[in-house]
Amino acid sequence: MTYHMLIAEDELEEFKLVLYLLKQLNIDSLFRITHASNGKQALNILENTPIDLLLTDIEMPFASGLQIASRVRQKNSDLPIIFFSCYDNFSYAKTAISVHACNYLLKPLDPMEFQKTMMHVIDLLQKSEANKKSLESRSIAIKNHYLYLTLNRMPFPDLSSLEAEYDFSFVNNYSRILLFHFDEPFFDCDATTSNKFIENLQKQFQIPFDFLNLDSSQSILLLKDSVELTSSYLVETCQKVQDRIYKLYHIKCYIAISSQLSDNYFLADAYEDMSSLIETRFFSRDRYVLIKEAQNKGKTDKPDFCSKLLADIEADIDTNNIKKLQNDIANLNRAFEQCKSISHIYVRFIYSKLLQLLYKNQPRAELVKDIEQIYSCSSIFEIERIIAVALSKLQTRLGCKNL
């Protein structure tokens, strides 16, 4: 990491001497240096530019180094300050102490004293940076934990000791959530890959968001309410993201888009809906971006049809009625494809019972193998292909040539 150093020095030769000493000490690469040739320029730079370290002469036109340091201390109590001056003046040294300067160096600069001072300052900067990262990590961890509890409707611990330091109302500042789901572990990758993934998302969405890993296969993108986005825009953007993910990582990703959050539709509500929506991927053919749609009131999602269809299928097999058997299986497939609120576990169970009918009076090994395949399928359409093969085998056994 490089640190931004401001050198306020009205004498050019003295400024060049500081640069020379930094190079001789082989620490010049640690700093990005800005030069102010008078006090007014230095004050202007400090007002508009973040600075990590100030080296300033005492006597300068328009504003002295002591005035500059006093202004700095009004805004930043920790910024390291080094004075240098031609004057061995006790009042100057006293003021330097009052603004907590790291050192007061006399000109011409003593290389050994300068080296000692700079090593001390570098140590301070590095410790400050480490402490800053530690505080940021702690803040992110607390924020993510609070988000996780909110999404899962879990009870909160006593936060009274943290409320002065953190504003937990941030959970009310989101407009939508996007749930990312991978059928295989992805978010247990190394930090570099994870950071690169988030950078790619930032390039695609170009809007403010927060990102939360839930587990190795799921993460959530929380869009902030500073920008209102249409559903069509989100679907289009998510499709581009999904395509990009597959191109970069050769892995399929499903993205569920929530409805707009409101006073009556909270984060936990949206997360619950998105989790259910992700489960419908089992019924979707090559559809990776899912968005919450209005419920069709004319459609029933009750699986009451299963028992009757299975009974009809068993009768079809017993009577060798292959044509009706084909139609009944097609009706079962169609009903499941349209009835997306049914658990995919229940769907696998029904198809396993169907296989038992299709393999009736046949060796058990092949039946067991196909049932195991059913429970490893990632979509209903893969199961339908297994059933089609089993039906073809039954047709061959019964001596029927046409499906």
PDB file of N, CA, C and O in Angstrom, residues 287-345:
ATOM      1  N   ARG A 287     -34.337 -22.385 -17.908  1.00  0.00           N
ATOM      2  CA  ARG A 287     -34.728 -21.063 -17.435  1.00  0.00           C
ATOM      3  C   ARG A 287     -33.979 -20.790 -16.135  1.00  0.00           C
ATOM      4  O   ARG A 287     -34.201 -21.462 -15.131  1.00  0.00           O
ATOM      5  N   TYR A 288     -33.102 -19.804 -16.181  1.00  0.00           N
ATOM      6  CA  TYR A 288     -32.204 -19.569 -15.050  1.00  0.00           C
ATOM      7  C   TYR A 288     -32.504 -18.286 -14.287  1.00  0.00           C
ATOM      8  O   TYR A 288     -31.973 -18.075 -13.207  1.00  0.00           O
ATOM      9  N   VAL A 289     -33.317 -17.408 -14.859  1.00  0.00           N
ATOM     10  CA  VAL A 289     -33.718 -16.185 -14.170  1.00  0.00           C
ATOM     11  C   VAL A 289     -35.199 -16.301 -13.844  1.00  0.00           C
ATOM     12  O   VAL A 289     -36.037 -16.446 -14.735  1.00  0.00           O
ATOM     13  N   LEU A 290     -35.518 -16.250 -12.547  1.00  0.00           N
ATOM     14  CA  LEU A 290     -36.891 -16.454 -12.081  1.00  0.00           C
ATOM     15  C   LEU A 290     -37.369 -15.199 -11.363  1.00  0.00           C
ATOM     16  O   LEU A 290     -36.623 -14.592 -10.604  1.00  0.00           O
ATOM     17  N   ILE A 291     -38.601 -14.815 -11.618  1.00  0.00           N
ATOM     18  CA  ILE A 291     -39.137 -13.622 -10.965  1.00  0.00           C
ATOM     19  C   ILE A 291     -40.513 -13.948 -10.401  1.00  0.00           C
ATOM     20  O   ILE A 291     -41.272 -14.722 -10.997  1.00  0.00           O
ATOM     21  N   LYS A 292     -40.806 -13.407  -9.239  1.00  0.00           N
ATOM     22  CA  LYS A 292     -42.074 -13.692  -8.576  1.00  0.00           C
ATOM     23  C   LYS A 292     -43.217 -13.158  -9.427  1.00  0.00           C
ATOM     24  O   LYS A 292     -43.257 -11.979  -9.781  1.00  0.00           O
ATOM     25  N   GLU A 293     -44.156 -14.050  -9.746  1.00  0.00           N
ATOM     26  CA  GLU A 293     -45.304 -13.687 -10.571  1.00  0.00           C
ATOM     27  C   GLU A 293     -46.580 -13.818  -9.759  1.00  0.00           C
ATOM     28  O   GLU A 293     -46.632 -14.522  -8.737  1.00  0.00           O
ATOM     29  N   ALA A 294     -47.618 -13.143 -10.218  1.00  0.00           N
ATOM     30  CA  ALA A 294     -48.907 -13.228  -9.532  1.00  0.00           C
ATOM     31  C   ALA A 294     -49.456 -14.644  -9.634  1.00  0.00           C
ATOM     32  O   ALA A 294     -49.314 -15.308 -10.661  1.00  0.00           O
ATOM     33  N   GLN A 295     -50.077 -15.110  -8.571  1.00  0.00           N
ATOM     34  CA  GLN A 295     -50.636 -16.457  -8.532  1.00  0.00           C
ATOM     35  C   GLN A 295     -51.851 -16.549  -9.441  1.00  0.00           C
ATOM     36  O   GLN A 295     -52.718 -15.677  -9.444  1.00  0.00           O
ATOM     37  N   ASN A 296     -51.912 -17.583 -10.250  1.00  0.00           N
ATOM     38  CA  ASN A 296     -53.069 -17.843 -11.106  1.00  0.00           C
ATOM     39  C   ASN A 296     -54.164 -18.486 -10.265  1.00  0.00           C
ATOM     40  O   ASN A 296     -54.071 -19.646  -9.887  1.00  0.00           O
ATOM     41  N   LYS A 297     -55.221 -17.724  -9.967  1.00  0.00           N
ATOM     42  CA  LYS A 297     -56.245 -18.205  -9.052  1.00  0.00           C
ATOM     43  C   LYS A 297     -57.070 -19.344  -9.630  1.00  0.00           C
ATOM     44  O   LYS A 297     -57.725 -20.070  -8.920  1.00  0.00           O
ATOM     45  N   GLY A 298     -57.041 -19.481 -10.960  1.00  0.00           N
ATOM     46  CA  GLY A 298     -57.830 -20.530 -11.566  1.00  0.00           C
ATOM     47  C   GLY A 298     -57.130 -21.866 -11.576  1.00  0.00           C
ATOM     48  O   GLY A 298     -57.683 -22.864 -12.006  1.00  0.00           O
ATOM     49  N   LYS A 299     -55.898 -21.910 -11.083  1.00  0.00           N
ATOM     50  CA  LYS A 299     -55.115 -23.148 -11.120  1.00  0.00           C
ATOM     51  C   LYS A 299     -54.974 -23.708  -9.720  1.00  0.00           C
ATOM     52  O   LYS A 299     -54.728 -22.989  -8.767  1.00  0.00           O
ATOM     53  N   THR A 300     -55.126 -24.996  -9.602  1.00  0.00           N
ATOM     54  CA  THR A 300     -54.937 -25.628  -8.305  1.00  0.00           C
ATOM     55  C   THR A 300     -53.584 -26.297  -8.245  1.00  0.00           C
ATOM     56  O   THR A 300     -53.154 -26.906  -9.222  1.00  0.00           O
ATOM     57  N   ASP A 301     -52.931 -26.146  -7.111  1.00  0.00           N
ATOM     58  CA  ASP A 301     -51.634 -26.780  -6.941  1.00  0.00           C
ATOM     59  C   ASP A 301     -51.725 -28.014  -6.048  1.00  0.00           C
ATOM     60  O   ASP A 301     -50.721 -28.513  -5.585  1.00  0.00           O
ATOM     61  N   LYS A 302     -52.933 -28.483  -5.779  1.00  0.00           N
ATOM     62  CA  LYS A 302     -53.088 -29.659  -4.943  1.00  0.00           C
ATOM     63  C   LYS A 302     -52.817 -30.915  -5.767  1.00  0.00           C
ATOM     64  O   LYS A 302     -53.384 -31.082  -6.842  1.00  0.00           O
ATOM     65  N   PRO A 303     -51.972 -31.798  -5.284  1.00  0.00           N
ATOM     66  CA  PRO A 303     -51.592 -32.975  -6.064  1.00  0.00           C
ATOM     67  C   PRO A 303     -52.604 -34.105  -5.981  1.00  0.00           C
ATOM     68  O   PRO A 303     -52.236 -35.266  -5.961  1.00  0.00           O
ATOM     69  N   ASP A 304     -53.933 -33.772  -5.909  1.00  0.00           N
ATOM     70  CA  ASP A 304     -54.951 -34.811  -5.785  1.00  0.00           C
ATOM     71  C   ASP A 304     -55.024 -35.683  -7.029  1.00  0.00           C
ATOM     72  O   ASP A 304     -55.540 -36.810  -6.987  1.00  0.00           O
ATOM     73  N   PHE A 305     -54.573 -35.166  -8.148  1.00  0.00           N
ATOM     74  CA  PHE A 305     -54.662 -35.892  -9.410  1.00  0.00           C
ATOM     75  C   PHE A 305     -53.744 -37.118  -9.450  1.00  0.00           C
ATOM     76  O   PHE A 305     -53.960 -38.033 -10.240  1.00  0.00           O
ATOM     77  N   CYS A 306     -52.718 -37.140  -8.604  1.00  0.00           N
ATOM     78  CA  CYS A 306     -51.687 -38.184  -8.702  1.00  0.00           C
ATOM     79  C   CYS A 306     -52.252 -39.591  -8.479  1.00  0.00           C
ATOM     80  O   CYS A 306     -51.986 -40.512  -9.259  1.00  0.00           O
ATOM     81  N   SER A 307     -53.039 -39.750  -7.428  1.00  0.00           N
ATOM     82  CA  SER A 307     -53.550 -41.084  -7.095  1.00  0.00           C
ATOM     83  C   SER A 307     -54.405 -41.639  -8.223  1.00  0.00           C
ATOM     84  O   SER A 307     -54.284 -42.811  -8.603  1.00  0.00           O
ATOM     85  N   LYS A 308     -55.280 -40.781  -8.780  1.00  0.00           N
ATOM     86  CA  LYS A 308     -56.156 -41.238  -9.861  1.00  0.00           C
ATOM     87  C   LYS A 308     -55.353 -41.601 -11.106  1.00  0.00           C
ATOM     88  O   LYS A 308     -55.598 -42.649 -11.744  1.00  0.00           O
ATOM     89  N   LEU A 309     -54.368 -40.749 -11.458  1.00  0.00           N
ATOM     90  CA  LEU A 309     -53.565 -41.022 -12.659  1.00  0.00           C
ATOM     91  C   LEU A 309     -52.748 -42.299 -12.500  1.00  0.00           C
ATOM     92  O   LEU A 309     -52.624 -43.092 -13.437  1.00  0.00           O
ATOM     93  N   LEU A 310     -52.179 -42.505 -11.319  1.00  0.00           N
ATOM     94  CA  LEU A 310     -51.410 -43.734 -11.098  1.00  0.00           C
ATOM     95  C   LEU A 310     -52.307 -44.969 -11.186  1.00  0.00           C
ATOM     96  O   LEU A 310     -51.900 -46.010 -11.727  1.00  0.00           O
ATOM     97  N   ALA A 311     -53.528 -44.847 -10.679  1.00  0.00           N
ATOM     98  CA  ALA A 311     -54.472 -45.964 -10.781  1.00  0.00           C
ATOM     99  C   ALA A 311     -54.829 -46.227 -12.241  1.00  0.00           C
ATOM    100  O   ALA A 311     -54.906 -47.400 -12.683  1.00  0.00           O
ATOM    101  N   ASP A 312     -55.039 -45.129 -13.007  1.00  0.00           N
ATOM    102  CA  ASP A 312     -55.339 -45.286 -14.440  1.00  0.00           C
ATOM    103  C   ASP A 312     -54.164 -45.923 -15.178  1.00  0.00           C
ATOM    104  O   ASP A 312     -54.343 -46.784 -16.051  1.00  0.00           O
ATOM    105  N   ILE A 313     -52.922 -45.487 -14.827  1.00  0.00           N
ATOM    106  CA  ILE A 313     -51.729 -46.032 -15.479  1.00  0.00           C
ATOM    107  C   ILE A 313     -51.576 -47.518 -15.180  1.00  0.00           C
ATOM    108  O   ILE A 313     -51.246 -48.318 -16.070  1.00  0.00           O
ATOM    109  N   GLU A 314     -51.838 -47.916 -13.942  1.00  0.00           N
ATOM    110  CA  GLU A 314     -51.752 -49.337 -13.593  1.00  0.00           C
ATOM    111  C   GLU A 314     -52.772 -50.150 -14.390  1.00  0.00           C
ATOM    112  O   GLU A 314     -52.467 -51.254 -14.883  1.00  0.00           O
ATOM    113  N   ALA A 315     -53.984 -49.597 -14.556  1.00  0.00           N
ATOM    114  CA  ALA A 315     -55.010 -50.286 -15.349  1.00  0.00           C
ATOM    115  C   ALA A 315     -54.600 -50.367 -16.818  1.00  0.00           C
ATOM    116  O   ALA A 315     -54.826 -51.392 -17.479  1.00  0.00           O
ATOM    117  N   ASP A 316     -53.966 -49.299 -17.338  1.00  0.00           N
ATOM    118  CA  ASP A 316     -53.500 -49.305 -18.732  1.00  0.00           C
ATOM    119  C   ASP A 316     -52.497 -50.429 -18.961  1.00  0.00           C
ATOM    120  O   ASP A 316     -52.533 -51.126 -19.998  1.00  0.00           O
ATOM    121  N   ILE A 317     -51.574 -50.593 -18.003  1.00  0.00           N
ATOM    122  CA  ILE A 317     -50.540 -51.630 -18.128  1.00  0.00           C
ATOM    123  C   ILE A 317     -51.182 -53.024 -18.060  1.00  0.00           C
ATOM    124  O   ILE A 317     -50.861 -53.925 -18.846  1.00  0.00           O
ATOM    125  N   ASP A 318     -52.114 -53.197 -17.132  1.00  0.00           N
ATOM    126  CA  ASP A 318     -52.754 -54.504 -16.966  1.00  0.00           C
ATOM    127  C   ASP A 318     -53.562 -54.901 -18.191  1.00  0.00           C
ATOM    128  O   ASP A 318     -53.706 -56.095 -18.504  1.00  0.00           O
ATOM    129  N   THR A 319     -54.101 -53.893 -18.908  1.00  0.00           N
ATOM    130  CA  THR A 319     -54.933 -54.176 -20.092  1.00  0.00           C
ATOM    131  C   THR A 319     -54.154 -54.006 -21.398  1.00  0.00           C
ATOM    132  O   THR A 319     -54.755 -54.050 -22.480  1.00  0.00           O
ATOM    133  N   ASN A 320     -52.846 -53.765 -21.286  1.00  0.00           N
ATOM    134  CA  ASN A 320     -51.988 -53.567 -22.472  1.00  0.00           C
ATOM    135  C   ASN A 320     -52.464 -52.411 -23.348  1.00  0.00           C
ATOM    136  O   ASN A 320     -52.264 -52.423 -24.573  1.00  0.00           O
ATOM    137  N   ASN A 321     -53.071 -51.407 -22.733  1.00  0.00           N
ATOM    138  CA  ASN A 321     -53.572 -50.256 -23.493  1.00  0.00           C
ATOM    139  C   ASN A 321     -52.462 -49.200 -23.563  1.00  0.00           C
ATOM    140  O   ASN A 321     -52.444 -48.224 -22.807  1.00  0.00           O
ATOM    141  N   ILE A 322     -51.529 -49.409 -24.508  1.00  0.00           N
ATOM    142  CA  ILE A 322     -50.337 -48.556 -24.591  1.00  0.00           C
ATOM    143  C   ILE A 322     -50.689 -47.120 -24.973  1.00  0.00           C
ATOM    144  O   ILE A 322     -50.112 -46.171 -24.435  1.00  0.00           O
ATOM    145  N   LYS A 323     -51.637 -46.952 -25.878  1.00  0.00           N
ATOM    146  CA  LYS A 323     -51.965 -45.602 -26.318  1.00  0.00           C
ATOM    147  C   LYS A 323     -52.503 -44.768 -25.155  1.00  0.00           C
ATOM    148  O   LYS A 323     -52.100 -43.621 -24.958  1.00  0.00           O
ATOM    149  N   LYS A 324     -53.421 -45.363 -24.365  1.00  0.00           N
ATOM    150  CA  LYS A 324     -53.940 -44.631 -23.206  1.00  0.00           C
ATOM    151  C   LYS A 324     -52.849 -44.454 -22.151  1.00  0.00           C
ATOM    152  O   LYS A 324     -52.793 -43.429 -21.454  1.00  0.00           O
ATOM    153  N   LEU A 325     -51.970 -45.429 -22.027  1.00  0.00           N
ATOM    154  CA  LEU A 325     -50.852 -45.316 -21.090  1.00  0.00           C
ATOM    155  C   LEU A 325     -49.978 -44.121 -21.438  1.00  0.00           C
ATOM    156  O   LEU A 325     -49.576 -43.351 -20.558  1.00  0.00           O
ATOM    157  N   GLN A 326     -49.708 -43.966 -22.734  1.00  0.00           N
ATOM    158  CA  GLN A 326     -48.914 -42.803 -23.182  1.00  0.00           C
ATOM    159  C   GLN A 326     -49.600 -41.495 -22.803  1.00  0.00           C
ATOM    160  O   GLN A 326     -48.971 -40.562 -22.296  1.00  0.00           O
ATOM    161  N   ASN A 327     -50.916 -41.453 -23.048  1.00  0.00           N
ATOM    162  CA  ASN A 327     -51.663 -40.222 -22.758  1.00  0.00           C
ATOM    163  C   ASN A 327     -51.688 -39.928 -21.257  1.00  0.00           C
ATOM    164  O   ASN A 327     -51.547 -38.773 -20.837  1.00  0.00           O
ATOM    165  N   ASP A 328     -51.882 -40.967 -20.450  1.00  0.00           N
ATOM    166  CA  ASP A 328     -51.941 -40.756 -19.000  1.00  0.00           C
ATOM    167  C   ASP A 328     -50.602 -40.286 -18.446  1.00  0.00           C
ATOM    168  O   ASP A 328     -50.553 -39.419 -17.559  1.00  0.00           O
ATOM    169  N   ILE A 329     -49.505 -40.863 -18.955  1.00  0.00           N
ATOM    170  CA  ILE A 329     -48.166 -40.409 -18.513  1.00  0.00           C
ATOM    171  C   ILE A 329     -47.917 -38.971 -18.966  1.00  0.00           C
ATOM    172  O   ILE A 329     -47.368 -38.153 -18.219  1.00  0.00           O
ATOM    173  N   ALA A 330     -48.339 -38.650 -20.192  1.00  0.00           N
ATOM    174  CA  ALA A 330     -48.191 -37.272 -20.692  1.00  0.00           C
ATOM    175  C   ALA A 330     -48.989 -36.305 -19.829  1.00  0.00           C
ATOM    176  O   ALA A 330     -48.538 -35.185 -19.533  1.00  0.00           O
ATOM    177  N   ASN A 331     -50.188 -36.724 -19.408  1.00  0.00           N
ATOM    178  CA  ASN A 331     -51.007 -35.873 -18.539  1.00  0.00           C
ATOM    179  C   ASN A 331     -50.332 -35.669 -17.178  1.00  0.00           C
ATOM    180  O   ASN A 331     -50.378 -34.573 -16.609  1.00  0.00           O
ATOM    181  N   LEU A 332     -49.716 -36.723 -16.653  1.00  0.00           N
ATOM    182  CA  LEU A 332     -49.003 -36.596 -15.383  1.00  0.00           C
ATOM    183  C   LEU A 332     -47.835 -35.622 -15.518  1.00  0.00           C
ATOM    184  O   LEU A 332     -47.639 -34.743 -14.667  1.00  0.00           O
ATOM    185  N   ASN A 333     -47.079 -35.767 -16.608  1.00  0.00           N
ATOM    186  CA  ASN A 333     -45.946 -34.852 -16.853  1.00  0.00           C
ATOM    187  C   ASN A 333     -46.426 -33.412 -16.937  1.00  0.00           C
ATOM    188  O   ASN A 333     -45.853 -32.504 -16.320  1.00  0.00           O
ATOM    189  N   ARG A 334     -47.487 -33.209 -17.705  1.00  0.00           N
ATOM    190  CA  ARG A 334     -48.005 -31.854 -17.914  1.00  0.00           C
ATOM    191  C   ARG A 334     -48.510 -31.247 -16.614  1.00  0.00           C
ATOM    192  O   ARG A 334     -48.281 -30.062 -16.333  1.00  0.00           O
ATOM    193  N   ALA A 335     -49.184 -32.059 -15.823  1.00  0.00           N
ATOM    194  CA  ALA A 335     -49.720 -31.562 -14.551  1.00  0.00           C
ATOM    195  C   ALA A 335     -48.597 -31.119 -13.618  1.00  0.00           C
ATOM    196  O   ALA A 335     -48.683 -30.063 -12.974  1.00  0.00           O
ATOM    197  N   PHE A 336     -47.536 -31.907 -13.549  1.00  0.00           N
ATOM    198  CA  PHE A 336     -46.413 -31.547 -12.684  1.00  0.00           C
ATOM    199  C   PHE A 336     -45.677 -30.306 -13.206  1.00  0.00           C
ATOM    200  O   PHE A 336     -45.244 -29.464 -12.424  1.00  0.00           O
ATOM    201  N   GLU A 337     -45.522 -30.199 -14.508  1.00  0.00           N
ATOM    202  CA  GLU A 337     -44.827 -29.043 -15.087  1.00  0.00           C
ATOM    203  C   GLU A 337     -45.565 -27.746 -14.758  1.00  0.00           C
ATOM    204  O   GLU A 337     -44.951 -26.687 -14.577  1.00  0.00           O
ATOM    205  N   GLN A 338     -46.894 -27.808 -14.693  1.00  0.00           N
ATOM    206  CA  GLN A 338     -47.696 -26.615 -14.439  1.00  0.00           C
ATOM    207  C   GLN A 338     -47.925 -26.358 -12.955  1.00  0.00           C
ATOM    208  O   GLN A 338     -48.248 -25.253 -12.548  1.00  0.00           O
ATOM    209  N   CYS A 339     -47.742 -27.379 -12.137  1.00  0.00           N
ATOM    210  CA  CYS A 339     -48.058 -27.300 -10.700  1.00  0.00           C
ATOM    211  C   CYS A 339     -46.770 -27.071  -9.909  1.00  0.00           C
ATOM    212  O   CYS A 339     -46.274 -27.960  -9.229  1.00  0.00           O
ATOM    213  N   LYS A 340     -46.212 -25.844  -9.986  1.00  0.00           N
ATOM    214  CA  LYS A 340     -44.851 -25.599  -9.523  1.00  0.00           C
ATOM    215  C   LYS A 340     -44.709 -25.437  -8.013  1.00  0.00           C
ATOM    216  O   LYS A 340     -43.601 -25.336  -7.511  1.00  0.00           O
ATOM    217  N   SER A 341     -45.818 -25.403  -7.301  1.00  0.00           N
ATOM    218  CA  SER A 341     -45.689 -25.241  -5.852  1.00  0.00           C
ATOM    219  C   SER A 341     -45.523 -26.575  -5.130  1.00  0.00           C
ATOM    220  O   SER A 341     -45.324 -26.613  -3.927  1.00  0.00           O
ATOM    221  N   ILE A 342     -45.609 -27.681  -5.871  1.00  0.00           N
ATOM    222  CA  ILE A 342     -45.423 -28.995  -5.268  1.00  0.00           C
ATOM    223  C   ILE A 342     -43.939 -29.224  -4.988  1.00  0.00           C
ATOM    224  O   ILE A 342     -43.084 -28.846  -5.787  1.00  0.00           O
ATOM    225  N   SER A 343     -43.642 -29.855  -3.873  1.00  0.00           N
ATOM    226  CA  SER A 343     -42.259 -30.179  -3.534  1.00  0.00           C
ATOM    227  C   SER A 343     -41.664 -31.124  -4.572  1.00  0.00           C
ATOM    228  O   SER A 343     -42.303 -32.092  -4.999  1.00  0.00           O
ATOM    229  N   HIS A 344     -40.428 -30.847  -4.978  1.00  0.00           N
ATOM    230  CA  HIS A 344     -39.775 -31.731  -5.945  1.00  0.00           C
ATOM    231  C   HIS A 344     -39.506 -33.108  -5.339  1.00  0.00           C
ATOM    232  O   HIS A 344     -39.394 -34.101  -6.058  1.00  0.00           O
ATOM    233  N   ILE A 345     -39.436 -33.181  -4.003  1.00  0.00           N
ATOM    234  CA  ILE A 345     -39.283 -34.486  -3.349  1.00  0.00           C
ATOM    235  C   ILE A 345     -40.530 -35.336  -3.581  1.00  0.00           C
ATOM    236  O   ILE A 345     -40.438 -36.535  -3.893  1.00  0.00           O
TER     237      ILE A 345
END
